[in-house]
């Protein structure tokens, strides 16, 4: 029934939602254990290894937070437009373009002092993603191309721009086998905390999540955006500038993904590389989708998916399983979430 | 058919939504060969009761009996299998498919490979028997509202329903279509079908119902047998005696205060029509402050397009639009609304409300910058202003927290009207504003439009209800095929003549 679904979305307390997803994950883990058994591996050992390498040590935990940083940002990049009924599958490309523009800033002004260079490059990171996402936004607002297709296709373009740059103008001297940009100056490295690799990008991601929630739930702009998502025809008839919001929402979303890219180059790699992201943008899409766009859900899901993707690395090393097996686990979770949702349609 | 054992009986149905009791201890029996009308003010619980019968909503308590046997319908599927059918307001048809295909899809016992011809034959057969003639091979997209409804009814008949539920079927019908529907009712009755008919139009009830049940605040207030009911008795049962006092006399002479200032003017305004829309052809029209301009026409004559053109939702291909003496041909909707244009739509859930957002949030939509408070909205000020608007309209103030989609049809319409009228609009575009409202709310909406007129607003009233137009309009225009074909000052038109103009059987007249 449409009404009860609406009610569920609005009223379900956060805790219940978290518990429900936890239960789903438990079932998924049990099923995945069966898969591992069939593959002749010891699931208990696999889970124990994963646990040891992630949750049981301070180092493991810190690495999880490092991994969560881009996931949170790319999830918000999807969640925000989704509240207007827009489907942004271009987080990956937006992340790349954020990294690219931030790098451009750093390489152009390497001598700037840190207090100026960091915010400047962060801003460029945001802009890179925002402008990249604004392209599908404009196309959609002009009713030319569906934003799902445009954002998806631009994912294939962005890495090419990176390739061009690091094979060409930005190529570091002496890195002939492995093209990459020169290392960033000290002033362009994001501050890290507690002697770990956790960098300022993590705080930025938390702020982004909070900003997303405040924007949607507490501001008058949020009312307009949710109205567009809830009933575009009524929104237009009531004078809400739908086309403008479509562009703006996609751009802000893309900006967050761009910040993720900025965080990776300036917080983790310290330079621009081709292998910037093992699909953070796509995982972010999954996170936002699984969490139904709820901020706390995103936090929880990002944590969970950080563990799962780390498990891929662990299993590769300890059990000799290909990294891709985690995709089975991700698919199982997705499947269970889908199965739990009431079928659409019905009598009304 | 045994007339003593009812075909379907509900006993002591109770259904609560949180603090709201939608149905409380409701008894009702439907007999074969009878039209049973269900009446009651907005939010009385009529739709809830029909959804319970159809298995769409599970009651908290109460029982259903089918030919004396207790039954439980966990979902509409079981109800349909037991011979209960419901005609929904928003028709559930697939536009791209033909009539026969749509009906075939609905039939549960159809083999995987079936002969569409056979279905088509059955459609024709039933169609002739009950006055439901539609072409089985026509594509649903091309059908008028009245025909869509016929397809819905045929669907149920071919699916062997014996009990037919109609929730406000005449809301979307033009008068002649409604008359045709009652003839269908009569034919169905003669063959022993049981009909539950929900409506707000008392005249319709008196014309076609055998028995009448009146609901009020979730309870059955009383009933009437054949020939017992009168308008007065019905109204007093629906609302209680005290409410009748404040009713204005519709016959009271109303003369528009003289005003020369046009609020809105169209000069040779044209607009292209694409797809199912009607193109507007060279409209000349002026609405002065303090005047109600009625627009008559059969559905699809360009009413919605005219409203959209004035609201700024539709581009002009020729001519111009003037608002308060300023060229507004290219103004956006937001600018028109800012300038004081209010819109009372025909279907608020589609055109003017967001079902998933709370009533409170819906009230702020489209109010421009009035309730802005830095980056937030000043909810307190909004609630105060809207509360006042509800009171001015004599509407009860609804609860503000539930989602808009949970309101009854009439309550929803009242919320939208209260919002639109809250800021003393300069121009009101009212598109079928009383559709779906109960008698009392209808009266208060009409009253409100008159008061707005007396307060200096210009009002464009688009309606298919000639009686409403006759009662309200200071000037009456007739729209046919996207062009204005008649223009009469108050009291200078004959219903006959207007009817001919509406159907295009007479040439243009300017009275
Ligand atoms: N899903 C729901 N959630 C919460 N309240 C509901 C829900 N459905 C109905 N109600 C409430 O139950 C009451 C009865 O609603 P119902 O739709 O049955 O009225 P109705 O008699 O059909 O009115 P109308 O003539 O306006 O259509 C209303 O107060 C309505 O707000
Ligand atoms: Mg109703």
mmCIF file of N, CA, C and O in Angstrom, chain B residues 259-330:
data_model
loop_
_atom_site.group_PDB
_atom_site.id
_atom_site.type_symbol
_atom_site.label_atom_id
_atom_site.label_comp_id
_atom_site.label_asym_id
_atom_site.label_seq_id
_atom_site.Cartn_x
_atom_site.Cartn_y
_atom_site.Cartn_z
ATOM 1 N N UNK B 259 -16.235 48.077 -12.097
ATOM 2 C CA UNK B 259 -14.789 48.224 -12.133
ATOM 3 C C UNK B 259 -14.378 48.190 -13.587
ATOM 4 O O UNK B 259 -14.937 47.459 -14.383
ATOM 5 N N UNK B 260 -13.430 48.993 -13.914
ATOM 6 C CA UNK B 260 -13.013 49.020 -15.310
ATOM 7 C C UNK B 260 -11.648 48.380 -15.464
ATOM 8 O O UNK B 260 -11.238 48.047 -16.560
ATOM 9 N N UNK B 261 -10.960 48.201 -14.330
ATOM 10 C CA UNK B 261 -9.582 47.756 -14.390
ATOM 11 C C UNK B 261 -9.535 46.261 -14.652
ATOM 12 O O UNK B 261 -9.965 45.468 -13.820
ATOM 13 N N UNK B 262 -9.022 45.832 -15.785
ATOM 14 C CA UNK B 262 -8.916 44.396 -15.982
ATOM 15 C C UNK B 262 -7.752 43.830 -15.179
ATOM 16 O O UNK B 262 -6.663 44.410 -15.166
ATOM 17 N N UNK B 263 -8.004 42.733 -14.476
ATOM 18 C CA UNK B 263 -6.933 42.053 -13.756
ATOM 19 C C UNK B 263 -6.097 41.272 -14.750
ATOM 20 O O UNK B 263 -4.882 41.294 -14.723
ATOM 21 N N UNK B 264 -6.814 40.596 -15.619
ATOM 22 C CA UNK B 264 -6.107 39.797 -16.604
ATOM 23 C C UNK B 264 -6.758 39.971 -17.962
ATOM 24 O O UNK B 264 -7.968 40.054 -18.079
ATOM 25 N N UNK B 265 -5.910 40.050 -18.954
ATOM 26 C CA UNK B 265 -6.418 40.201 -20.306
ATOM 27 C C UNK B 265 -5.655 39.295 -21.250
ATOM 28 O O UNK B 265 -4.432 39.218 -21.190
ATOM 29 N N UNK B 266 -6.360 38.612 -22.108
ATOM 30 C CA UNK B 266 -5.713 37.895 -23.198
ATOM 31 C C UNK B 266 -6.108 38.605 -24.482
ATOM 32 O O UNK B 266 -7.274 38.934 -24.679
ATOM 33 N N UNK B 267 -5.110 38.865 -25.318
ATOM 34 C CA UNK B 267 -5.420 39.488 -26.608
ATOM 35 C C UNK B 267 -4.954 38.577 -27.727
ATOM 36 O O UNK B 267 -3.752 38.418 -27.947
ATOM 37 N N UNK B 268 -5.896 37.964 -28.362
ATOM 38 C CA UNK B 268 -5.570 37.064 -29.471
ATOM 39 C C UNK B 268 -4.595 35.973 -29.079
ATOM 40 O O UNK B 268 -3.751 35.560 -29.877
ATOM 41 N N UNK B 269 -4.717 35.495 -27.856
ATOM 42 C CA UNK B 269 -3.722 34.538 -27.355
ATOM 43 C C UNK B 269 -3.922 33.165 -27.977
ATOM 44 O O UNK B 269 -5.019 32.612 -27.934
ATOM 45 N N UNK B 270 -2.854 32.632 -28.541
ATOM 46 C CA UNK B 270 -2.887 31.277 -29.089
ATOM 47 C C UNK B 270 -1.767 30.474 -28.460
ATOM 48 O O UNK B 270 -0.768 31.025 -28.000
ATOM 49 N N UNK B 271 -1.969 29.172 -28.477
ATOM 50 C CA UNK B 271 -0.956 28.294 -27.906
ATOM 51 C C UNK B 271 -1.055 26.955 -28.609
ATOM 52 O O UNK B 271 -2.158 26.457 -28.827
ATOM 53 N N UNK B 272 0.075 26.398 -29.000
ATOM 54 C CA UNK B 272 0.016 25.131 -29.726
ATOM 55 C C UNK B 272 -0.376 23.988 -28.792
ATOM 56 O O UNK B 272 -0.135 24.060 -27.595
ATOM 57 N N UNK B 273 -0.996 22.962 -29.349
ATOM 58 C CA UNK B 273 -1.330 21.794 -28.547
ATOM 59 C C UNK B 273 -0.564 20.602 -29.059
ATOM 60 O O UNK B 273 -0.513 20.366 -30.258
ATOM 61 N N UNK B 274 0.067 19.867 -28.149
ATOM 62 C CA UNK B 274 0.774 18.669 -28.585
ATOM 63 C C UNK B 274 0.131 17.463 -27.937
ATOM 64 O O UNK B 274 -0.391 17.553 -26.827
ATOM 65 N N UNK B 275 0.164 16.350 -28.629
ATOM 66 C CA UNK B 275 -0.377 15.117 -28.077
ATOM 67 C C UNK B 275 -1.857 15.248 -27.780
ATOM 68 O O UNK B 275 -2.639 15.614 -28.650
ATOM 69 N N UNK B 276 -2.211 14.996 -26.513
ATOM 70 C CA UNK B 276 -3.626 14.999 -26.163
ATOM 71 C C UNK B 276 -4.107 16.397 -25.785
ATOM 72 O O UNK B 276 -5.253 16.578 -25.414
ATOM 73 N N UNK B 277 -3.226 17.399 -25.852
ATOM 74 C CA UNK B 277 -3.639 18.745 -25.468
ATOM 75 C C UNK B 277 -4.429 19.408 -26.588
ATOM 76 O O UNK B 277 -4.290 19.077 -27.751
ATOM 77 N N UNK B 278 -5.223 20.382 -26.180
ATOM 78 C CA UNK B 278 -6.007 21.125 -27.151
ATOM 79 C C UNK B 278 -5.289 22.440 -27.434
ATOM 80 O O UNK B 278 -4.881 23.130 -26.507
ATOM 81 N N UNK B 279 -5.139 22.773 -28.707
ATOM 82 C CA UNK B 279 -4.526 24.053 -29.050
ATOM 83 C C UNK B 279 -5.517 25.165 -28.761
ATOM 84 O O UNK B 279 -6.725 24.999 -28.942
ATOM 85 N N UNK B 280 -5.011 26.296 -28.272
ATOM 86 C CA UNK B 280 -5.884 27.441 -28.021
ATOM 87 C C UNK B 280 -5.780 28.383 -29.202
ATOM 88 O O UNK B 280 -4.685 28.659 -29.695
ATOM 89 N N UNK B 281 -6.940 28.870 -29.646
ATOM 90 C CA UNK B 281 -6.953 29.643 -30.891
ATOM 91 C C UNK B 281 -7.445 31.064 -30.661
ATOM 92 O O UNK B 281 -8.621 31.282 -30.421
ATOM 93 N N UNK B 282 -6.537 31.998 -30.702
ATOM 94 C CA UNK B 282 -6.880 33.415 -30.692
ATOM 95 C C UNK B 282 -7.875 33.850 -29.632
ATOM 96 O O UNK B 282 -8.899 34.432 -29.959
ATOM 97 N N UNK B 283 -7.573 33.571 -28.385
ATOM 98 C CA UNK B 283 -8.527 33.915 -27.332
ATOM 99 C C UNK B 283 -8.453 35.392 -26.967
ATOM 100 O O UNK B 283 -7.373 35.934 -26.739
ATOM 101 N N UNK B 284 -9.612 36.019 -26.911
ATOM 102 C CA UNK B 284 -9.720 37.378 -26.366
ATOM 103 C C UNK B 284 -10.554 37.270 -25.108
ATOM 104 O O UNK B 284 -11.673 36.763 -25.150
ATOM 105 N N UNK B 285 -9.985 37.754 -24.020
ATOM 106 C CA UNK B 285 -10.691 37.528 -22.769
ATOM 107 C C UNK B 285 -10.218 38.567 -21.781
ATOM 108 O O UNK B 285 -9.046 38.954 -21.792
ATOM 109 N N UNK B 286 -11.139 39.099 -20.989
ATOM 110 C CA UNK B 286 -10.662 39.986 -19.948
ATOM 111 C C UNK B 286 -11.421 39.718 -18.666
ATOM 112 O O UNK B 286 -12.629 39.487 -18.674
ATOM 113 N N UNK B 287 -10.692 39.660 -17.589
ATOM 114 C CA UNK B 287 -11.291 39.431 -16.285
ATOM 115 C C UNK B 287 -11.048 40.685 -15.469
ATOM 116 O O UNK B 287 -9.902 41.038 -15.189
ATOM 117 N N UNK B 288 -12.134 41.372 -15.122
ATOM 118 C CA UNK B 288 -11.953 42.599 -14.357
ATOM 119 C C UNK B 288 -11.890 42.288 -12.876
ATOM 120 O O UNK B 288 -12.354 41.229 -12.427
ATOM 121 N N UNK B 289 -11.323 43.200 -12.132
ATOM 122 C CA UNK B 289 -11.324 43.044 -10.682
ATOM 123 C C UNK B 289 -12.775 43.039 -10.218
ATOM 124 O O UNK B 289 -13.595 43.814 -10.707
ATOM 125 N N UNK B 290 -13.089 42.161 -9.295
ATOM 126 C CA UNK B 290 -14.448 42.125 -8.778
ATOM 127 C C UNK B 290 -15.437 41.467 -9.712
ATOM 128 O O UNK B 290 -16.607 41.834 -9.752
ATOM 129 N N UNK B 291 -14.968 40.487 -10.458
ATOM 130 C CA UNK B 291 -15.853 39.846 -11.426
ATOM 131 C C UNK B 291 -15.541 38.354 -11.481
ATOM 132 O O UNK B 291 -14.382 37.952 -11.443
ATOM 133 N N UNK B 292 -16.598 37.553 -11.559
ATOM 134 C CA UNK B 292 -16.391 36.121 -11.764
ATOM 135 C C UNK B 292 -16.708 35.803 -13.212
ATOM 136 O O UNK B 292 -17.828 36.023 -13.671
ATOM 137 N N UNK B 293 -15.694 35.343 -13.928
ATOM 138 C CA UNK B 293 -15.913 34.957 -15.313
ATOM 139 C C UNK B 293 -15.962 33.442 -15.371
ATOM 140 O O UNK B 293 -14.989 32.762 -15.045
ATOM 141 N N UNK B 294 -17.115 32.914 -15.739
ATOM 142 C CA UNK B 294 -17.264 31.470 -15.836
ATOM 143 C C UNK B 294 -16.901 30.995 -17.224
ATOM 144 O O UNK B 294 -17.102 31.702 -18.211
ATOM 145 N N UNK B 295 -16.316 29.806 -17.298
ATOM 146 C CA UNK B 295 -16.010 29.218 -18.598
ATOM 147 C C UNK B 295 -16.684 27.862 -18.671
ATOM 148 O O UNK B 295 -16.381 26.969 -17.877
ATOM 149 N N UNK B 296 -17.603 27.723 -19.613
ATOM 150 C CA UNK B 296 -18.288 26.453 -19.789
ATOM 151 C C UNK B 296 -17.675 25.717 -20.969
ATOM 152 O O UNK B 296 -17.075 26.331 -21.847
ATOM 153 N N UNK B 297 -17.836 24.423 -20.980
ATOM 154 C CA UNK B 297 -17.320 23.637 -22.088
ATOM 155 C C UNK B 297 -17.322 22.175 -21.706
ATOM 156 O O UNK B 297 -17.234 21.853 -20.528
ATOM 157 N N UNK B 298 -17.442 21.301 -22.706
ATOM 158 C CA UNK B 298 -17.334 19.886 -22.385
ATOM 159 C C UNK B 298 -15.859 19.557 -22.205
ATOM 160 O O UNK B 298 -14.999 20.288 -22.679
ATOM 161 N N UNK B 299 -15.587 18.455 -21.517
ATOM 162 C CA UNK B 299 -14.191 18.182 -21.163
ATOM 163 C C UNK B 299 -13.350 18.042 -22.419
ATOM 164 O O UNK B 299 -13.794 17.529 -23.436
ATOM 165 N N UNK B 300 -12.117 18.548 -22.332
ATOM 166 C CA UNK B 300 -11.219 18.467 -23.479
ATOM 167 C C UNK B 300 -11.391 19.603 -24.472
ATOM 168 O O UNK B 300 -10.873 19.544 -25.582
ATOM 169 N N UNK B 301 -12.106 20.659 -24.069
ATOM 170 C CA UNK B 301 -12.269 21.793 -24.984
ATOM 171 C C UNK B 301 -11.150 22.808 -24.836
ATOM 172 O O UNK B 301 -11.164 23.840 -25.481
ATOM 173 N N UNK B 302 -10.206 22.528 -23.947
ATOM 174 C CA UNK B 302 -9.092 23.445 -23.751
ATOM 175 C C UNK B 302 -9.120 24.137 -22.396
ATOM 176 O O UNK B 302 -8.389 25.104 -22.181
ATOM 177 N N UNK B 303 -9.936 23.626 -21.468
ATOM 178 C CA UNK B 303 -10.049 24.263 -20.153
ATOM 179 C C UNK B 303 -8.720 24.284 -19.408
ATOM 180 O O UNK B 303 -8.286 25.316 -18.913
ATOM 181 N N UNK B 304 -8.119 23.095 -19.331
ATOM 182 C CA UNK B 304 -6.872 22.985 -18.592
ATOM 183 C C UNK B 304 -5.800 23.838 -19.259
ATOM 184 O O UNK B 304 -5.022 24.528 -18.599
ATOM 185 N N UNK B 305 -5.799 23.817 -20.582
ATOM 186 C CA UNK B 305 -4.798 24.576 -21.329
ATOM 187 C C UNK B 305 -4.985 26.075 -21.094
ATOM 188 O O UNK B 305 -4.007 26.813 -20.959
ATOM 189 N N UNK B 306 -6.245 26.521 -21.023
ATOM 190 C CA UNK B 306 -6.507 27.932 -20.762
ATOM 191 C C UNK B 306 -5.967 28.327 -19.385
ATOM 192 O O UNK B 306 -5.291 29.347 -19.235
ATOM 193 N N UNK B 307 -6.266 27.476 -18.398
ATOM 194 C CA UNK B 307 -5.756 27.738 -17.055
ATOM 195 C C UNK B 307 -4.232 27.802 -17.058
ATOM 196 O O UNK B 307 -3.628 28.715 -16.494
ATOM 197 N N UNK B 308 -3.603 26.847 -17.733
ATOM 198 C CA UNK B 308 -2.144 26.789 -17.773
ATOM 199 C C UNK B 308 -1.547 27.999 -18.477
ATOM 200 O O UNK B 308 -0.492 28.503 -18.093
ATOM 201 N N UNK B 309 -2.234 28.451 -19.500
ATOM 202 C CA UNK B 309 -1.750 29.624 -20.233
ATOM 203 C C UNK B 309 -1.729 30.843 -19.309
ATOM 204 O O UNK B 309 -0.759 31.594 -19.248
ATOM 205 N N UNK B 310 -2.810 31.003 -18.565
ATOM 206 C CA UNK B 310 -2.883 32.152 -17.667
ATOM 207 C C UNK B 310 -1.849 32.029 -16.553
ATOM 208 O O UNK B 310 -1.194 32.994 -16.178
ATOM 209 N N UNK B 311 -1.647 30.813 -16.059
ATOM 210 C CA UNK B 311 -0.697 30.609 -14.967
ATOM 211 C C UNK B 311 0.747 30.791 -15.413
ATOM 212 O O UNK B 311 1.643 30.913 -14.584
ATOM 213 N N UNK B 312 0.987 30.768 -16.701
ATOM 214 C CA UNK B 312 2.359 30.934 -17.178
ATOM 215 C C UNK B 312 3.061 29.620 -17.416
ATOM 216 O O UNK B 312 4.284 29.555 -17.523
ATOM 217 N N UNK B 313 2.269 28.553 -17.487
ATOM 218 C CA UNK B 313 2.855 27.227 -17.649
ATOM 219 C C UNK B 313 2.977 26.845 -19.117
ATOM 220 O O UNK B 313 3.603 25.878 -19.479
ATOM 221 N N UNK B 314 2.311 27.605 -19.960
ATOM 222 C CA UNK B 314 2.218 27.282 -21.364
ATOM 223 C C UNK B 314 2.683 28.488 -22.152
ATOM 224 O O UNK B 314 2.302 29.593 -21.825
ATOM 225 N N UNK B 315 3.480 28.313 -23.159
ATOM 226 C CA UNK B 315 3.945 29.469 -23.933
ATOM 227 C C UNK B 315 2.858 29.978 -24.882
ATOM 228 O O UNK B 315 1.990 29.228 -25.308
ATOM 229 N N UNK B 316 2.924 31.266 -25.172
ATOM 230 C CA UNK B 316 2.026 31.847 -26.171
ATOM 231 C C UNK B 316 2.707 31.734 -27.525
ATOM 232 O O UNK B 316 3.883 32.066 -27.666
ATOM 233 N N UNK B 317 1.968 31.291 -28.535
ATOM 234 C CA UNK B 317 2.569 31.276 -29.870
ATOM 235 C C UNK B 317 2.175 32.539 -30.633
ATOM 236 O O UNK B 317 2.827 32.922 -31.588
ATOM 237 N N UNK B 318 1.099 33.172 -30.194
ATOM 238 C CA UNK B 318 0.698 34.442 -30.802
ATOM 239 C C UNK B 318 -0.128 35.197 -29.777
ATOM 240 O O UNK B 318 -0.637 34.607 -28.836
ATOM 241 N N UNK B 319 -0.239 36.519 -29.946
ATOM 242 C CA UNK B 319 -1.037 37.315 -29.029
ATOM 243 C C UNK B 319 -0.276 37.643 -27.758
ATOM 244 O O UNK B 319 0.931 37.411 -27.664
ATOM 245 N N UNK B 320 -0.997 38.206 -26.793
ATOM 246 C CA UNK B 320 -0.312 38.622 -25.575
ATOM 247 C C UNK B 320 -1.200 38.419 -24.355
ATOM 248 O O UNK B 320 -2.413 38.218 -24.472
ATOM 249 N N UNK B 321 -0.547 38.471 -23.215
ATOM 250 C CA UNK B 321 -1.240 38.303 -21.936
ATOM 251 C C UNK B 321 -0.886 39.495 -21.056
ATOM 252 O O UNK B 321 0.282 39.858 -20.946
ATOM 253 N N UNK B 322 -1.884 40.110 -20.472
ATOM 254 C CA UNK B 322 -1.652 41.285 -19.645
ATOM 255 C C UNK B 322 -2.160 41.038 -18.252
ATOM 256 O O UNK B 322 -3.284 40.575 -18.073
ATOM 257 N N UNK B 323 -1.314 41.349 -17.270
ATOM 258 C CA UNK B 323 -1.711 41.128 -15.883
ATOM 259 C C UNK B 323 -1.642 42.464 -15.152
ATOM 260 O O UNK B 323 -0.579 43.098 -15.101
ATOM 261 N N UNK B 324 -2.787 42.943 -14.667
ATOM 262 C CA UNK B 324 -2.874 44.238 -14.004
ATOM 263 C C UNK B 324 -2.246 45.335 -14.865
ATOM 264 O O UNK B 324 -1.477 46.177 -14.374
ATOM 265 N N UNK B 325 -2.523 45.296 -16.142
ATOM 266 C CA UNK B 325 -2.056 46.347 -17.029
ATOM 267 C C UNK B 325 -0.621 46.229 -17.491
ATOM 268 O O UNK B 325 -0.112 47.108 -18.182
ATOM 269 N N UNK B 326 0.061 45.153 -17.115
ATOM 270 C CA UNK B 326 1.458 44.979 -17.512
ATOM 271 C C UNK B 326 1.542 43.783 -18.452
ATOM 272 O O UNK B 326 0.842 42.783 -18.250
ATOM 273 N N UNK B 327 2.376 43.889 -19.456
ATOM 274 C CA UNK B 327 2.526 42.770 -20.370
ATOM 275 C C UNK B 327 3.184 41.603 -19.644
ATOM 276 O O UNK B 327 4.349 41.676 -19.253
ATOM 277 N N UNK B 328 2.445 40.537 -19.454
ATOM 278 C CA UNK B 328 2.962 39.388 -18.710
ATOM 279 C C UNK B 328 3.084 38.171 -19.610
ATOM 280 O O UNK B 328 3.101 37.045 -19.142
ATOM 281 N N UNK B 329 3.204 38.402 -20.904
ATOM 282 C CA UNK B 329 3.209 37.282 -21.850
ATOM 283 C C UNK B 329 4.309 36.273 -21.549
ATOM 284 O O UNK B 329 4.156 35.092 -21.795
ATOM 285 N N UNK B 330 5.432 36.764 -21.027
ATOM 286 C CA UNK B 330 6.560 35.846 -20.829
ATOM 287 C C UNK B 330 6.919 35.658 -19.371
ATOM 288 O O UNK B 330 8.030 35.275 -19.048
#
